[in-house]
Tab-separated table of C-alpha atoms in Angstrom:
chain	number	residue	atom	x	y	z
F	1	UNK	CA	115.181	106.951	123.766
F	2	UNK	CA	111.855	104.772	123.134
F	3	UNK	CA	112.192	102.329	120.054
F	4	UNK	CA	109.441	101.204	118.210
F	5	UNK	CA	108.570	99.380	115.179
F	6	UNK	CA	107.006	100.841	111.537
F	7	UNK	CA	105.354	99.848	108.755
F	8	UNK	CA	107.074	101.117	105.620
F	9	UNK	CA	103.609	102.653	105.152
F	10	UNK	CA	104.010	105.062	108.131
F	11	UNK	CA	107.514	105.720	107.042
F	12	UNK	CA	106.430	107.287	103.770
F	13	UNK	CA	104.214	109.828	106.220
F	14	UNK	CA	106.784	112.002	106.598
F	15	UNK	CA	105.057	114.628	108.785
F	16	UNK	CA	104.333	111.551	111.275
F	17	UNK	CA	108.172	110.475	111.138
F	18	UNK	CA	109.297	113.866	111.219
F	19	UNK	CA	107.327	114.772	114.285
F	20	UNK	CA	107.868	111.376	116.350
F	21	UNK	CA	111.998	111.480	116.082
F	22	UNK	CA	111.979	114.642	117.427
F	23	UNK	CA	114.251	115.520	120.976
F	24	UNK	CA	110.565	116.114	122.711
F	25	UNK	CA	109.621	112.198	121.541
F	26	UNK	CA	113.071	111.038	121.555
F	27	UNK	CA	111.721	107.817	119.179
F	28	UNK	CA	113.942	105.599	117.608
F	29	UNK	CA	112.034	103.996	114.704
F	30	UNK	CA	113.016	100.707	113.020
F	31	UNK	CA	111.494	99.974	109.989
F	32	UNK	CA	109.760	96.876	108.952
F	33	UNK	CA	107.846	96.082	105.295
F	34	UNK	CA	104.639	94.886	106.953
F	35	UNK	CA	103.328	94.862	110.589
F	36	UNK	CA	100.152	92.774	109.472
F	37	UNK	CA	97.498	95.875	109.217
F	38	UNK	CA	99.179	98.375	111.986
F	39	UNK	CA	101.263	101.033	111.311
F	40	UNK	CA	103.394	100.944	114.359
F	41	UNK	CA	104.247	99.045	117.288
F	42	UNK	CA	104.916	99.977	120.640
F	43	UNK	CA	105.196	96.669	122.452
F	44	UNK	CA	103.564	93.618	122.839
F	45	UNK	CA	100.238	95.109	123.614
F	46	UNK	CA	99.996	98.206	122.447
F	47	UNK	CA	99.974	98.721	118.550
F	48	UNK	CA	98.771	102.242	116.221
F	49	UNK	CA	97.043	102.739	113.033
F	50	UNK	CA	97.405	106.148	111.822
F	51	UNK	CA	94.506	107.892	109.690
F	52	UNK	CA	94.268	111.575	108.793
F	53	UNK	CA	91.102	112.988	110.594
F	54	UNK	CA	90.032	114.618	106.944
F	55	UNK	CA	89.721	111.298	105.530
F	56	UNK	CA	88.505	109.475	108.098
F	57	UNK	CA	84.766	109.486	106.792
F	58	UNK	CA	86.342	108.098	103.295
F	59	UNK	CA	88.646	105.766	105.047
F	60	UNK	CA	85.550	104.231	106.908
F	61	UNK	CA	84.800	101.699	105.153
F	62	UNK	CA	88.441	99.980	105.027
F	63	UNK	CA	89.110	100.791	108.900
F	64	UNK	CA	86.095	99.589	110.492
F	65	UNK	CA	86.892	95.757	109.332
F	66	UNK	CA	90.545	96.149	110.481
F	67	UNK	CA	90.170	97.869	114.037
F	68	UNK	CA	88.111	94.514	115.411
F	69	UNK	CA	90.891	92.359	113.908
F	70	UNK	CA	93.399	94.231	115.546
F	71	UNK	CA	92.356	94.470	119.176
F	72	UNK	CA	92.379	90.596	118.945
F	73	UNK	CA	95.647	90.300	118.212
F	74	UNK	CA	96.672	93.153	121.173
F	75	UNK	CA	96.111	92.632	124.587
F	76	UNK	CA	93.733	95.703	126.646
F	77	UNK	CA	95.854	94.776	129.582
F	78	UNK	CA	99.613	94.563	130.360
F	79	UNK	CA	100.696	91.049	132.335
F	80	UNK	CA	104.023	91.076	134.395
């Protein structure tokens, strides 16, 4: 069982939440209000920000500002 952290954001996208606590992901999700622009954590370096594919050229503009923010805050690298 992997546990990870969600935005109550991601937890209103059902089809995510209904695929990732599946027996094939085995995903324990623990909900959280915010997680400060991502939707879900994975561990201290590692963080995801879900987008449908459809919108993506609509969501553009609101994404591009936040993905540069983000990889600040997350490591590209994992340190013992």
């Amino acid at each position: 069982m992997h546990r990870y952290l969600v935005s109550l954001d991601s937890v209103q996208k059902r089809s995510i939440v209904c695929a990732l606590v599946t027996r094939e992901c085995s995903m324990d999700l623990t909900e959280q209000e915010t997680l400060d622009g991502v939707d879900t954590l994975v561990d201290p370096h590692t963080a995801i920000i879900f987008t449908s594919l459809g919108l993506l050229p609509l969501e553009n503009e609101a994404l591009s500002p936040r993905l540069p923010d983000q990889s600040w805050r997350y490591s590209s690298s994992r340190h013992p």
